[in-house]
Amino acid sequence: MGKQAMQSVVDDWVEAYKQDRNVALLDLINFFIQCSGCQGMVTAEMFQSLHKKDVMQKMTENFDEESGLQYKKFIAYPWILTVTWPVDVGNEDYPLIRTGPYWKKFKANFCEFIAVLVQQCQCSILYDSYLMDTIISLLTGLADSMVRAFRHTSTLAAMKLLTAVLSVRLNLDVNKHNAQRLYEVEKKRISGKRTSYRLDQLERKRKEYEHKLLEIQNMMNAIFKGTFLNRYRDVIPEVRATCIEEIGRWIETYPDAFLNDSYLKYIGWMLYDKQAEVRLKCLLGLQGIYSRKEFVSRMDLFTIRFKDRIVSMPLDKDHEVAVQAMKLLMLMSQNCEDVLSAEDCETLYQFVYTTHRPLAVAAGEFLYKRLLSHEGDEEVQPKGGGKFGASTDQLKRLIRFFLDSKLHKHVAYLIDSLWDWAGKFLKDWECMTTLLLKNAEEDGEELNDAYQSALIEIILATVREAAEGHPPVGRGAAKKILSVKEKKIQLEDCTKITEHFIMVLPRLLAKYSTDAQKVANLLQIPQYYDLDVYSTGHLEKHLDALLREMKDIVAKHSDMSVLEVSSRTYYVLCSEEIAIYSQVNRALSQLIDELMGQLNQLLDGFWQKAEGFCTDAGEISRMQSLLRRVAAFHNAHDLTKWNLCDKTLRLLVFEMEHGSLPVLIIVPALQCTYFSLLWQVVAVSENSPKETLFALGREMRRFSQICMHFLHHKDKDVKEKAFLILCDWLLILSHQDANNNEEAVGLLDYLPSTSLQEKLLLFIQENVFMGEEEESKDLTEEEERKDESCKLDNLREKRSLLAAYCKLIAYNVVEMTAAAEIYKYYVKTYNDFGDIIKETLSKTRHNNKIQSTKTLIICLQQLFQAHAESHDSSGGLDFFSASFANMKELARRFSLTFGWDPVKSRESVAMIHKEGIEFAFQGANGVHGKCLPPNLSFLLIISEFSNKLLKPDKRLVYAYLQRYVAEPLPCRGDEWQPLISYRNSLLANEDEESSVLGSSGEWSPVSTSKTPSFKRKLSNGSLPETSRTEATKKAPEPQCASQLASAAGKSRKRLKSQEMHLQEHLPFLCPGGLRGRDCKDEIKTEDVSEEGQAEDTAEDVDVDVVGADQDS
């Protein structure tokens, strides 16, 4: 509805009110009731006597059992209203909380209607002492209802009504002020005369305004005291949020009346509310207040009282609340002098490193405006000033802040947080490189080593941010889609980066060529170039300078970080689509020729020795450096034509046969061989001859055997590297397509044998889960720090090993059942490896739900058997032992992985119970398992999954359990307690729960009157004897089952389709698919009756105890 249409409707109602106010008011009352979602009716009777004693007795709210209606009586003076509505109006489905654009527009129109109503009535009937009294009484009465639909709607209406009345109050203040001024002017003008008609007229006008203001004030007080004070602590968070939102608006709109501690305290108190929505409204209201400097001076007491709470709120678990808290602190910092201490600011600065980008950006604004752009501190101004004086000052402040942040070293996160606020000086790469190229002898000032390293990291982070245009990894779910304007800025920045660093980067590399960390960062900058600038700008000479420096760096350094970055940069520059390809490719070939020449020379000398291999330390070091360089380049470049594979394979075979090869050479030799074989696999084409394929297949199998051999190497680094390479090797080979060459796929296909799978699993168990725990020693602080660093490095290596193996499970390279051995350590190693194991479980479940479930069962069964074997000597299982408690906790964690929708996991959970029951009664002696089964305690383990069963499935599981314990059993002993506990878990929330044990101490079977009837038959179609006897005693009952719908309210159609799907895969839920020992009967699934559905879906009326959480 448009504004004009709404004004027309209100005008029509005002005219109707002037003709017959009682009828019009009844229409308005019905309007408010119907906006609450109530489809009932309202009746009214006039309240004639103020002294009627039974008035308060009439103010009731009850449920009429005979008519099935709810009704409420209350005063809306001079009326006594009776509202009657169906019982289902109290549920959680009424207009104000419904979702969708229609209901969002409804709420906006509802609020707009109240504002227009007051606006259109302010010059006529607003002050007739009848309209507003009735509306306020109505809304106050409804706001006290226990039905949340009434309470929520009336509270919103009352708050909006006070806001509308407040706007009228402001207009009256202006009119009264103008009238007072005119009165003073007129009084001075006719001071010599006794009377004046104009003066009397202005006096009457002024008094009229005062009278209206008094009435408006009474209305405001009635609404505030009658509704706000009762509802700002309502049990419904939406009601509390509405109250706080409006009081914030009142304070900002009319500070003369509301900007004092009597009203501010309500916002302060609700900053501690449990619901994020309410806390958010508090912060938004305070932002409007603190943004105006004229208000801040009147909030000293509030600021002192609640500052600590606001400072702590950026740590709020709700992201939006944390962001708005940081923005509020920014406003407080700007408009309140010294309100934040240095410790507060240091704490808030650290939020620039948070992973939630909106909060980090808000913290970046706080950091930039509070610290970086502050002009008072001149202690780091560069000598001589110059054109980079301001940027230099800001850069040094930023570097000092980064170096002082001992907890965080993520410069990419810092730059991303500041990008929206400090983008101008962060893109001043000319200033940054000038600082790096300064020499102390020439310029008299040079950055120290720490500042230089930090500045180079900042340069790299700014270049990456400008060139990629999206946040760093870990901050933001995905790469954002750039707008046309952002794309244009990105291209301009790339061109600016290229044009500047093409000339400057060779000089920087030359200056810092000996520092591995600085060089590794600087060498990444060309990866963000617009490489066409080299040819279009005729800057090939600068490319030659860059290639010379890179070649010198490769010759100087053997650090893998430098070598890998160099290899990657060569790969980016050596793209066939750009004009400089031939120049870069020629330089790369020359570099590889030199490296391979030196390597061949060393290898020839080594093999010519009589003893087979030289052990000279100097030459071993040279060999290691050359192999590391070649391996780094072989990772990104195809070096097959240099025939490296044969040379490195010979080294590895020599180590297998003699075991005297230095460890420093084995690891890079393994890498070189691995990369060489991968390039050969990639090069396989449709026309590859069979001889080539057979030769490649032999080399692949030979290399796999070498890696298997090195799994038992004495050196830790060698066997871990062999394991990682072998896992990646198996993963790649099992998923390669050999360029659509089916024959090549058949020849090169390599799946791990059973023995290899066992070796891989054994390696994980020995090197990841069974590491020796070091005894605690008395260490100094420095030694403790080093020891902690070593432990972290060791943990990182173990996580890499486990992740490599879990990928083989997730992608079906090894048998999924191998995951059972991994799952055993889920609880024990949750802090270190829980995320990897949980992701593996998720992937396997996505691949094959049934097989993944069987793996969980196998895991629990193996743990139970190990526990039982360890307690055989003690004469029984200990339910209170640590190992049994760990099994139950593991089962509980497994059950949590099935999520909240039991329909999706129905098949899997049912299988767990089926397999668990069979395992529990495995090996039982006697008829129908009357002798104690040895694995009966396993029922306690699978009872952790009972809460994931749908109600019909619980009954089916219970019926299946009855097959093994068909007759009543004596259960006074503790040995049968697992069976009783498991049965109770299946009958939870059922009518049978009250009769778990019979009066004689025996386990009484479920009464047919309280449980669904299960049709039983033998394979020949006849009833068993027990069922035949029951059939003669009782007539067949109609089938009934409770609702199959999940907690999310899934439809019956979906569930029926689920049952049909289950009958195909899960014999437990279909006839004839599952048979107990010595039991020939079958179970039939039941259809869901409408009666059962109605019984389970019926909900109580959603009635809240108003003010239940209020303090006295």
PDB file of N, CA and C in Angstrom, residues 158 395 466 633 705 715 1030:
ATOM      1  N   ALA A 158       2.429  -0.272  20.287  1.00  0.00           N
ATOM      2  CA  ALA A 158       2.576   0.727  21.342  1.00  0.00           C
ATOM      3  C   ALA A 158       3.867   1.515  21.191  1.00  0.00           C
ATOM      4  N   LEU A 395      54.072   4.649   7.090  1.00  0.00           N
ATOM      5  CA  LEU A 395      54.666   3.334   6.882  1.00  0.00           C
ATOM      6  C   LEU A 395      55.452   2.874   8.103  1.00  0.00           C
ATOM      7  N   ALA A 466      46.215  -5.792  -4.362  1.00  0.00           N
ATOM      8  CA  ALA A 466      45.837  -4.946  -5.498  1.00  0.00           C
ATOM      9  C   ALA A 466      45.629  -5.762  -6.767  1.00  0.00           C
ATOM     10  N   PHE A 633      62.899 -27.135  -9.635  1.00  0.00           N
ATOM     11  CA  PHE A 633      62.524 -26.744 -10.989  1.00  0.00           C
ATOM     12  C   PHE A 633      61.740 -27.845 -11.696  1.00  0.00           C
ATOM     13  N   GLN A 705      57.984 -49.818  -5.358  1.00  0.00           N
ATOM     14  CA  GLN A 705      58.702 -50.746  -4.481  1.00  0.00           C
ATOM     15  C   GLN A 705      59.801 -50.031  -3.699  1.00  0.00           C
ATOM     16  N   ASP A 715      66.009 -43.392   9.026  1.00  0.00           N
ATOM     17  CA  ASP A 715      65.910 -41.936   9.181  1.00  0.00           C
ATOM     18  C   ASP A 715      64.451 -41.497   9.084  1.00  0.00           C
ATOM     19  N   GLU A1030      -2.631 -65.323  20.363  1.00  0.00           N
ATOM     20  CA  GLU A1030      -3.044 -63.943  20.561  1.00  0.00           C
ATOM     21  C   GLU A1030      -4.207 -63.585  19.650  1.00  0.00           C
TER      22      GLU A1030
END
